[in-house]
Short mmCIF file of C-alpha atoms and ligand atoms in Angstrom, two decimals:
data_model
loop_
_atom_site.label_atom_id
_atom_site.label_comp_id
_atom_site.label_asym_id
_atom_site.label_seq_id
_atom_site.Cartn_x
_atom_site.Cartn_y
_atom_site.Cartn_z
CA MET A 62 -16.78 6.33 -23.53
CA SER A 63 -14.75 5.77 -20.38
CA LEU A 64 -11.95 7.37 -18.41
CA PHE A 65 -9.52 5.74 -20.88
CA SER A 66 -11.25 6.65 -24.16
CA ASP A 67 -9.06 9.68 -24.93
CA VAL A 68 -6.31 7.62 -26.44
CA ALA A 69 -6.50 5.95 -29.86
CA PRO A 70 -5.56 2.26 -30.06
CA ILE A 71 -1.82 1.88 -29.48
CA ARG A 72 0.16 0.81 -32.55
CA PHE A 73 3.76 -0.04 -33.35
CA GLU A 74 5.40 3.00 -34.95
CA GLY A 75 9.09 2.01 -34.67
CA PRO A 76 12.10 3.52 -32.88
CA ASP A 77 11.93 6.91 -34.64
CA SER A 78 8.34 7.68 -33.62
CA LYS A 79 7.86 10.74 -31.45
CA ASN A 80 4.38 9.62 -30.43
CA ASP A 81 4.31 8.82 -26.70
CA PHE A 82 1.25 6.68 -27.28
CA ALA A 83 2.91 4.23 -29.68
CA PHE A 84 5.15 1.20 -29.30
CA LYS A 85 8.71 1.87 -30.38
CA VAL A 86 9.95 -1.71 -30.13
CA TYR A 87 7.02 -4.03 -29.48
CA ASP A 88 5.86 -5.19 -32.90
CA LYS A 89 3.52 -8.06 -32.15
CA ASP A 90 3.94 -9.90 -35.45
CA ARG A 91 7.70 -9.55 -35.67
CA LEU A 92 9.33 -12.98 -35.75
CA VAL A 93 11.89 -13.65 -33.05
CA LEU A 94 13.62 -17.02 -33.40
CA GLY A 95 10.70 -18.25 -35.44
CA LYS A 96 7.92 -17.17 -33.08
CA ARG A 97 5.81 -13.97 -32.97
CA MET A 98 6.82 -11.42 -30.37
CA ALA A 99 3.26 -11.52 -29.04
CA ASP A 100 3.55 -15.28 -28.51
CA TRP A 101 6.85 -15.02 -26.66
CA LEU A 102 5.55 -12.31 -24.34
CA ARG A 103 1.85 -13.18 -23.81
CA LEU A 104 1.32 -9.70 -22.36
CA THR A 105 -1.14 -9.31 -19.52
CA VAL A 106 -2.65 -6.38 -17.59
CA CYS A 107 -3.66 -6.90 -13.97
CA TYR A 108 -7.01 -5.61 -12.76
CA TRP A 109 -6.06 -4.82 -9.16
CA HIS A 110 -3.30 -2.23 -9.55
CA SER A 111 -4.65 -0.75 -12.77
CA PHE A 112 -8.33 -0.34 -11.95
CA ASN A 113 -8.80 -1.10 -8.28
CA TRP A 114 -5.98 0.79 -6.62
CA PRO A 115 -6.89 4.42 -5.82
CA GLY A 116 -3.35 5.65 -5.15
CA ALA A 117 -3.54 5.29 -1.38
CA ASP A 118 -0.48 4.82 0.77
CA VAL A 119 0.06 4.36 4.52
CA PHE A 120 0.04 8.16 5.03
CA GLY A 121 -2.89 9.14 2.87
CA GLY A 122 -5.93 8.15 0.85
CA GLY A 123 -6.51 7.74 -2.87
CA THR A 124 -5.32 10.32 -5.37
CA LEU A 125 -6.13 8.67 -8.72
CA PRO A 126 -9.39 9.29 -10.54
CA ARG A 127 -11.21 5.93 -10.28
CA PRO A 128 -14.90 6.92 -10.14
CA TRP A 129 -16.02 3.29 -9.75
CA LEU A 130 -14.34 2.96 -6.37
CA GLY A 131 -15.97 3.87 -3.05
CA ALA A 132 -16.55 2.85 0.53
CA ARG A 133 -18.79 0.05 -0.74
CA VAL A 134 -18.61 -1.14 -4.37
CA THR A 135 -22.07 -1.79 -5.84
CA GLN A 136 -22.94 -3.83 -8.93
CA ALA A 137 -23.30 -0.58 -10.92
CA MET A 138 -19.81 0.52 -9.84
CA ALA A 139 -18.39 -2.92 -10.69
CA GLU A 140 -19.94 -2.66 -14.17
CA GLN A 141 -18.59 0.84 -14.70
CA LYS A 142 -15.13 -0.46 -13.78
CA LEU A 143 -15.51 -3.39 -16.15
CA ASP A 144 -16.41 -1.06 -19.06
CA ALA A 145 -13.38 1.13 -18.34
CA ALA A 146 -11.06 -1.84 -17.88
CA PHE A 147 -11.99 -3.45 -21.19
CA ASP A 148 -11.86 -0.09 -22.97
CA PHE A 149 -8.28 0.25 -21.70
CA LEU A 150 -7.30 -3.36 -22.51
CA ALA A 151 -8.63 -3.14 -26.03
CA ARG A 152 -6.93 0.18 -26.77
CA LEU A 153 -3.65 -1.05 -25.36
CA GLY A 154 -3.97 -4.18 -27.46
CA VAL A 155 -2.78 -6.81 -25.00
CA PRO A 156 -4.09 -10.37 -25.32
CA TYR A 157 -4.63 -11.18 -21.60
CA PHE A 158 -5.79 -9.89 -18.23
CA THR A 159 -5.74 -11.22 -14.65
CA PHE A 160 -7.99 -10.53 -11.64
CA HIS A 161 -8.85 -11.41 -8.02
CA ASP A 162 -12.49 -12.20 -7.25
CA THR A 163 -12.90 -9.06 -5.15
CA ASP A 164 -11.37 -6.81 -7.85
CA VAL A 165 -14.27 -7.31 -10.20
CA MET A 166 -17.41 -7.87 -8.14
CA ALA A 167 -19.85 -5.95 -5.97
CA GLU A 168 -19.04 -6.16 -2.28
CA ALA A 169 -20.85 -8.96 -0.43
CA ASP A 170 -21.85 -9.44 3.21
CA THR A 171 -22.18 -13.24 3.23
CA LEU A 172 -20.50 -16.11 1.40
CA GLU A 173 -23.71 -16.84 -0.45
CA GLU A 174 -23.89 -13.27 -1.67
CA HIS A 175 -20.19 -13.46 -2.57
CA GLY A 176 -20.85 -16.43 -4.84
CA ALA A 177 -23.88 -14.77 -6.43
CA ASN A 178 -22.11 -11.42 -7.03
CA LEU A 179 -19.13 -13.14 -8.60
CA LYS A 180 -21.35 -15.18 -10.93
CA ARG A 181 -23.25 -12.04 -11.91
CA ILE A 182 -20.17 -10.08 -12.95
CA ALA A 183 -18.51 -13.15 -14.54
CA VAL A 184 -21.37 -13.30 -17.07
CA LEU A 185 -20.58 -9.72 -18.11
CA ILE A 186 -16.83 -10.39 -18.14
CA ALA A 187 -17.48 -13.30 -20.56
CA GLU A 188 -19.43 -10.94 -22.85
CA LYS A 189 -16.56 -8.40 -22.85
CA MET A 190 -14.04 -11.18 -23.54
CA ALA A 191 -16.07 -12.49 -26.46
CA LYS A 192 -16.43 -9.01 -27.95
CA THR A 193 -12.76 -7.95 -27.60
CA LYS A 194 -11.08 -11.40 -27.94
CA ILE A 195 -9.11 -10.61 -24.80
CA LYS A 196 -8.38 -13.76 -22.79
CA LEU A 197 -7.95 -14.58 -19.13
CA LEU A 198 -4.39 -15.54 -18.16
CA TRP A 199 -5.39 -16.36 -14.57
CA GLY A 200 -7.88 -15.76 -11.84
CA THR A 201 -7.19 -15.73 -8.12
CA ALA A 202 -8.93 -15.21 -4.78
CA ASN A 203 -8.23 -12.30 -2.48
CA LEU A 204 -7.58 -14.18 0.79
CA PHE A 205 -5.64 -11.39 2.49
CA SER A 206 -7.53 -8.05 2.55
CA HIS A 207 -10.56 -8.85 4.74
CA PRO A 208 -9.92 -8.78 8.54
CA ARG A 209 -11.06 -12.41 8.81
CA TYR A 210 -7.83 -13.37 7.05
CA ALA A 211 -5.53 -11.39 9.38
CA ALA A 212 -3.98 -14.66 10.64
CA GLY A 213 -3.96 -16.32 7.19
CA ALA A 214 -6.49 -18.30 5.15
CA ALA A 215 -5.38 -21.96 4.77
CA THR A 216 -2.95 -21.49 7.67
CA ASN A 217 -5.43 -19.76 9.99
CA PRO A 218 -5.68 -21.13 13.53
CA ASP A 219 -9.47 -21.25 13.03
CA PRO A 220 -10.80 -23.99 10.69
CA GLU A 221 -13.87 -21.87 9.94
CA VAL A 222 -11.60 -19.37 8.22
CA PHE A 223 -10.07 -22.27 6.28
CA ALA A 224 -13.59 -23.29 5.21
CA TYR A 225 -14.49 -19.69 4.24
CA ALA A 226 -11.33 -19.49 2.10
CA ALA A 227 -12.12 -22.89 0.54
CA ALA A 228 -15.53 -21.60 -0.53
CA GLN A 229 -14.03 -18.44 -2.01
CA VAL A 230 -11.43 -20.42 -3.97
CA CYS A 231 -14.05 -22.92 -5.13
CA PHE A 232 -16.17 -20.09 -6.59
CA ILE A 233 -13.33 -18.28 -8.35
CA LEU A 234 -11.65 -21.46 -9.62
CA GLU A 235 -14.97 -22.42 -11.23
CA ALA A 236 -15.40 -18.88 -12.62
CA THR A 237 -11.83 -19.00 -14.01
CA HIS A 238 -12.66 -22.35 -15.67
CA ARG A 239 -15.90 -20.95 -17.19
CA LEU A 240 -13.98 -17.95 -18.55
CA GLY A 241 -11.40 -20.18 -20.21
CA GLY A 242 -8.59 -19.06 -17.86
CA GLU A 243 -5.22 -20.59 -18.72
CA ASN A 244 -3.95 -20.76 -15.11
CA TYR A 245 -5.13 -20.32 -11.54
CA VAL A 246 -2.86 -18.49 -9.04
CA LEU A 247 -2.50 -18.79 -5.26
CA TRP A 248 -0.45 -16.11 -3.62
CA GLY A 249 -0.07 -16.87 0.08
CA GLY A 250 -0.23 -13.26 1.18
CA ARG A 251 -0.84 -14.00 4.84
CA GLU A 252 0.10 -17.71 4.81
CA GLY A 253 2.99 -17.18 7.22
CA TYR A 254 3.49 -15.57 10.58
CA ASP A 255 4.39 -12.39 12.38
CA THR A 256 5.90 -14.21 15.34
CA LEU A 257 6.83 -17.87 15.69
CA LEU A 258 5.99 -17.61 19.39
CA ASN A 259 2.27 -18.05 18.72
CA THR A 260 2.62 -20.25 15.64
CA GLU A 261 2.45 -24.02 15.05
CA LEU A 262 4.73 -24.06 11.99
CA LYS A 263 4.31 -27.75 11.14
CA GLY A 264 0.55 -27.73 11.74
CA GLU A 265 0.14 -24.66 9.49
CA LEU A 266 2.22 -26.25 6.73
CA ASP A 267 0.13 -29.42 6.92
CA ARG A 268 -3.06 -27.40 6.62
CA PHE A 269 -1.65 -25.38 3.73
CA GLY A 270 -0.73 -28.68 2.03
CA ARG A 271 -4.28 -30.00 2.61
CA PHE A 272 -5.77 -26.82 1.15
CA LEU A 273 -3.62 -27.01 -1.96
CA SER A 274 -4.48 -30.69 -2.47
CA MET A 275 -8.19 -29.81 -2.27
CA VAL A 276 -7.70 -27.12 -4.94
CA VAL A 277 -5.87 -29.58 -7.21
CA ASP A 278 -8.56 -32.27 -6.70
CA HIS A 279 -11.28 -29.78 -7.53
CA LYS A 280 -9.45 -28.64 -10.64
CA HIS A 281 -9.53 -32.23 -11.91
CA LYS A 282 -13.13 -32.79 -10.81
CA ILE A 283 -14.40 -29.82 -12.86
CA GLY A 284 -12.10 -30.57 -15.82
CA PHE A 285 -10.08 -27.37 -15.57
CA LYS A 286 -7.07 -27.85 -17.86
CA GLY A 287 -5.18 -24.73 -16.76
CA THR A 288 -2.06 -24.73 -14.58
CA ILE A 289 -2.23 -24.19 -10.79
CA LEU A 290 0.46 -21.70 -9.80
CA ILE A 291 1.88 -20.65 -6.45
CA GLU A 292 3.44 -17.18 -6.30
CA PRO A 293 6.42 -17.03 -3.93
CA LYS A 294 7.15 -13.96 -1.78
CA PRO A 295 9.37 -13.86 1.31
CA PHE A 296 7.43 -11.37 3.45
CA GLU A 297 4.97 -8.45 3.32
CA PRO A 298 2.32 -8.45 4.60
CA THR A 299 3.46 -11.08 7.12
CA LYS A 300 6.98 -11.06 8.52
CA HIS A 301 7.62 -14.55 7.14
CA GLN A 302 5.69 -16.19 4.30
CA TYR A 303 5.90 -19.95 3.88
CA ASP A 304 6.24 -19.65 0.08
CA ARG A 305 9.35 -17.49 0.50
CA ASP A 306 11.06 -18.36 -2.80
CA VAL A 307 11.06 -21.02 -5.53
CA ALA A 308 13.24 -23.44 -3.54
CA ALA A 309 10.93 -23.21 -0.50
CA VAL A 310 7.87 -23.76 -2.75
CA PHE A 311 9.51 -26.79 -4.34
CA ALA A 312 10.32 -28.31 -0.95
CA PHE A 313 6.71 -27.71 0.10
CA LEU A 314 5.31 -29.28 -3.09
CA GLN A 315 7.60 -32.26 -2.79
CA HIS A 316 6.68 -32.82 0.86
CA TYR A 317 2.97 -32.85 0.03
CA GLY A 318 3.32 -34.80 -3.24
CA LEU A 319 2.30 -31.92 -5.55
CA THR A 320 5.34 -31.36 -7.79
CA LYS A 321 3.50 -32.66 -10.87
CA GLU A 322 0.41 -30.56 -10.19
CA VAL A 323 1.59 -27.09 -9.23
CA ARG A 324 4.09 -24.67 -10.76
CA VAL A 325 5.30 -21.20 -9.79
CA ASN A 326 4.35 -17.68 -10.80
CA ILE A 327 7.60 -15.75 -10.26
CA GLU A 328 7.44 -12.02 -9.53
CA VAL A 329 10.50 -9.90 -10.18
CA ASN A 330 10.36 -7.80 -7.02
CA HIS A 331 9.45 -10.77 -4.82
CA ALA A 332 12.74 -12.35 -5.91
CA THR A 333 14.53 -9.11 -5.08
CA LEU A 334 12.92 -8.98 -1.63
CA ALA A 335 14.04 -12.58 -1.07
CA GLY A 336 17.62 -11.42 -1.72
CA LEU A 337 17.73 -13.34 -4.99
CA ASP A 338 18.12 -12.41 -8.64
CA PHE A 339 15.00 -12.72 -10.75
CA GLU A 340 16.90 -14.91 -13.22
CA HIS A 341 17.94 -17.19 -10.35
CA GLU A 342 14.31 -17.84 -9.48
CA ILE A 343 13.54 -18.68 -13.13
CA ALA A 344 16.57 -20.94 -13.45
CA ALA A 345 15.67 -22.73 -10.20
CA ALA A 346 12.05 -23.22 -11.33
CA ILE A 347 13.19 -24.57 -14.73
CA ALA A 348 15.67 -26.90 -13.01
CA TYR A 349 12.94 -28.32 -10.71
CA GLY A 350 10.42 -28.53 -13.59
CA ILE A 351 7.93 -26.11 -12.01
CA PHE A 352 8.38 -22.92 -14.09
CA GLY A 353 4.98 -21.42 -14.89
CA SER A 354 4.44 -17.69 -15.32
CA ILE A 355 5.83 -14.22 -14.57
CA ASP A 356 4.56 -11.22 -12.63
CA VAL A 357 6.72 -8.49 -14.10
CA ASN A 358 7.59 -5.33 -12.19
CA ARG A 359 10.58 -3.96 -10.30
CA GLY A 360 11.45 -2.66 -6.88
CA ASP A 361 13.40 0.43 -5.94
CA PRO A 362 17.07 -0.21 -5.10
CA ARG A 363 16.82 1.88 -1.93
CA ASN A 364 13.46 0.60 -0.65
CA GLY A 365 13.06 -2.77 1.01
CA TRP A 366 9.37 -3.11 0.28
CA ASP A 367 7.17 -4.09 -2.62
CA THR A 368 7.06 -0.89 -4.70
CA ASP A 369 5.53 -2.73 -7.72
CA GLN A 370 6.95 -0.31 -10.31
CA PHE A 371 6.73 -0.85 -14.03
CA PRO A 372 9.90 -2.34 -15.53
CA ASN A 373 12.11 0.10 -17.41
CA ASN A 374 15.51 -1.53 -17.64
CA ALA A 375 15.86 -4.04 -20.47
CA GLN A 376 19.45 -4.92 -19.65
CA ASP A 377 18.40 -5.98 -16.14
CA LEU A 378 15.74 -8.27 -17.60
CA THR A 379 17.86 -9.78 -20.40
CA PRO A 380 19.46 -12.64 -18.37
CA ALA A 381 15.96 -13.70 -17.24
CA MET A 382 14.60 -13.43 -20.79
CA LEU A 383 17.50 -15.54 -22.03
CA GLN A 384 16.58 -18.28 -19.52
CA ILE A 385 12.97 -18.22 -20.67
CA VAL A 386 13.77 -18.22 -24.38
CA GLN A 387 16.30 -21.01 -23.99
CA ALA A 388 13.68 -23.05 -22.13
CA GLY A 389 11.36 -22.68 -25.15
CA GLY A 390 9.23 -19.84 -23.75
CA LEU A 391 6.13 -19.62 -21.61
CA ASP A 392 3.72 -22.49 -21.87
CA THR A 393 0.40 -21.49 -20.28
CA GLY A 394 2.16 -18.55 -18.54
CA GLY A 395 2.51 -14.92 -19.52
CA PHE A 396 4.14 -11.63 -18.56
CA ASN A 397 1.60 -10.10 -16.16
CA PHE A 398 2.21 -6.44 -15.31
CA ASP A 399 1.74 -6.73 -11.54
CA ALA A 400 2.80 -3.10 -11.38
CA LYS A 401 1.19 0.15 -10.36
CA LEU A 402 1.43 3.81 -11.09
CA ARG A 403 2.95 6.24 -8.63
CA ARG A 404 0.60 8.19 -6.38
CA GLN A 405 1.14 11.39 -8.36
CA SER A 406 0.38 9.78 -11.75
CA LEU A 407 -3.04 11.41 -11.82
CA ASP A 408 -3.60 11.63 -15.55
CA PRO A 409 -5.75 8.61 -16.69
CA ASN A 410 -3.45 8.34 -19.69
CA ASP A 411 -0.46 7.65 -17.39
CA LEU A 412 -1.76 4.08 -17.25
CA TYR A 413 -1.11 3.78 -21.01
CA LEU A 414 2.33 5.37 -20.75
CA ALA A 415 3.32 2.99 -17.94
CA HIS A 416 2.25 -0.11 -19.85
CA ILE A 417 3.71 1.05 -23.18
CA ALA A 418 7.10 1.65 -21.54
CA GLY A 419 6.92 -1.70 -19.73
CA ILE A 420 5.97 -3.56 -22.94
CA ASP A 421 8.75 -1.91 -24.95
CA THR A 422 11.18 -2.82 -22.15
CA LEU A 423 10.17 -6.50 -22.41
CA ALA A 424 10.43 -6.32 -26.21
CA ARG A 425 13.96 -4.90 -25.92
CA ALA A 426 14.98 -7.66 -23.54
CA LEU A 427 13.51 -10.23 -25.92
CA LEU A 428 15.44 -8.84 -28.90
CA ALA A 429 18.62 -8.75 -26.80
CA ALA A 430 18.13 -12.41 -25.81
CA GLU A 431 17.64 -13.23 -29.50
CA ALA A 432 20.85 -11.37 -30.39
CA VAL A 433 22.79 -13.31 -27.74
CA ILE A 434 21.45 -16.64 -29.02
CA VAL A 435 21.97 -15.86 -32.72
CA GLU A 436 25.56 -14.73 -32.13
CA LYS A 437 26.28 -18.15 -30.51
CA ARG A 438 29.36 -16.86 -28.64
CA PHE A 439 27.65 -16.97 -25.22
CA ALA A 440 26.58 -20.58 -25.66
CA LYS A 441 30.04 -21.52 -26.96
CA LEU A 442 31.77 -19.98 -23.92
CA ARG A 443 29.48 -21.88 -21.59
CA GLU A 444 29.98 -25.10 -23.51
CA GLU A 445 33.76 -24.68 -23.25
CA ARG A 446 33.46 -24.04 -19.53
CA TYR A 447 31.72 -27.35 -18.93
CA ALA A 448 33.46 -29.31 -21.72
CA GLY A 449 34.92 -31.85 -19.24
CA TRP A 450 31.43 -33.07 -18.42
CA ASN A 451 30.98 -34.13 -22.03
CA ALA A 452 34.29 -35.95 -22.09
CA ALA A 453 35.17 -39.44 -20.72
CA LEU A 454 35.65 -38.64 -17.02
CA GLY A 455 32.59 -36.46 -16.65
CA LYS A 456 30.36 -38.88 -18.53
CA LYS A 457 31.51 -41.87 -16.47
CA ILE A 458 30.92 -40.02 -13.18
CA MET A 459 27.40 -39.12 -14.18
CA ALA A 460 26.70 -42.65 -15.50
CA ASN A 461 27.32 -43.98 -11.96
CA GLU A 462 30.45 -45.85 -13.07
CA TYR A 463 32.39 -44.80 -9.98
CA THR A 464 31.85 -44.97 -6.23
CA LEU A 465 33.55 -42.41 -4.03
CA SER A 466 36.47 -44.80 -3.38
CA THR A 467 36.90 -46.05 -6.97
CA LEU A 468 36.89 -42.44 -8.12
CA ALA A 469 39.48 -41.65 -5.46
CA ASP A 470 41.64 -44.54 -6.80
CA HIS A 471 41.26 -43.28 -10.32
CA ALA A 472 42.18 -39.72 -9.27
CA VAL A 473 45.30 -40.88 -7.44
CA LYS A 474 46.48 -43.36 -10.10
CA SER A 475 45.97 -41.11 -13.10
CA GLY A 476 47.88 -38.31 -11.38
CA ILE A 477 45.35 -35.62 -12.26
CA ASP A 478 46.30 -32.05 -11.36
CA PRO A 479 43.45 -29.75 -12.49
CA LYS A 480 44.36 -26.09 -12.96
CA PRO A 481 41.92 -23.24 -12.10
CA ARG A 482 40.52 -21.48 -15.17
CA SER A 483 38.97 -18.09 -15.67
CA GLY A 484 35.16 -17.92 -15.22
CA LYS A 485 35.15 -15.01 -17.70
CA GLN A 486 32.37 -13.22 -15.87
CA GLU A 487 33.26 -9.83 -17.37
CA LEU A 488 33.19 -11.25 -20.86
CA PHE A 489 29.75 -12.84 -20.28
CA GLU A 490 28.51 -9.53 -18.90
CA SER A 491 29.87 -7.57 -21.83
CA ILE A 492 28.08 -9.86 -24.28
CA ILE A 493 24.77 -9.12 -22.51
CA ALA A 494 25.51 -5.38 -22.45
CA GLY A 495 26.47 -5.41 -26.14
CA ALA A 496 23.22 -7.19 -27.09
CA CYS A 497 21.10 -4.47 -25.42
CA ARG A 498 21.01 -2.12 -28.37
CA PHE A 499 17.32 -2.01 -29.23
C1 XUL B 114 1.34 -9.25 -4.00
C2 XUL B 114 1.11 -9.85 -5.32
C3 XUL B 114 -0.28 -10.20 -5.67
C4 XUL B 114 -0.44 -11.47 -6.42
C5 XUL B 114 -1.86 -11.89 -6.66
O1 XUL B 114 2.65 -8.92 -3.73
O2 XUL B 114 2.02 -9.96 -6.11
O3 XUL B 114 -0.81 -9.12 -6.34
O4 XUL B 114 0.16 -11.36 -7.67
O5 XUL B 114 -2.57 -12.06 -5.46
CO1 CO B 115 2.10 -10.75 -8.04
#
């Protein structure tokens, strides 16, 4: 029995069901373009917002019943949390979870104790995973909450903080490996600055590059086969984060020779905060060959901060889903609900309702993407738009058959006079809207 035992395992009951605690759209075995819905979505619950966040905000303390939280989390409290978390995961029926080291373990005073506490809880996590068949999508280190990390971890002016962070990552990377994790995430929460006046930007980037190279080397040394992922975010908590978006991460990886080793974990509201569309970030990552995984949530259109709300708008997510489906889907990645309840969502069962709604939203977007692909019109319109690049001139240009001046000669002599054509944006948009009928 736990806080979450009131609700029976969540099942698919179809669109006509009046049961709030049932999936209306998410039917895990339903085939979508030849693959199970569950395999397209690889649904994941995050430990931190769901079980570790008490509902505090900058004006007040926790409101949510989370009896395993307190001023100092003991081993007994960590175990109570683990029981409740796996009770919830199993009843919700998702295949994956994610966690930070500090989300799961008893609080430690020294690094040595940190390593020991993490090992101790990891043994119990492994038992829960074996019993429930729930898998670990990724592990990560919390390198941003403790005051020692106020000026960053890998980018801290003090190398002792760098060393402390290295130890923490070493422990959790090894724990992730032992638990069969499919990825390892680094979110550079405080790897950035509040003012450039006191900051050596190049030096900090070099140290961040060194840190990431050490993580990659260690991954190979221990034989971890998962993917190393960086999660971009433009700001919050620092004013400027080095990993501000996918393009900045790619430039960083290229500069430090890591493009073949590291991919990105793209979060919906981090893209929004960067002033970019979520689907843009996915398309950019696919184009650069570094697409990895998704943290799914949404912001609030009137708030410029990270509200981490559960997704509820399938039409908004459909262009992104289309990108993912057309790229063949997630490889080692998943859809991780990096989303939290609102402060007034006091009923323990609200956590089920939030995830059920989020999961059905993703399922709707997936079915809409399928409808767009099956109908073929969308692809045909795009093909027509770029048809010239599959004809003689376009092919020759891309086969390096012209220089700038020979192409200029050709353009002059052949008397070309290209006419502007409609981009048909409204038609493309109406196809997406029309496909969102699930
Ligand atoms: C913060 C955020 C983190 C990372 C993991 O905005 O998204 O929760 O996903 O550290
Ligand atoms: Co995230």
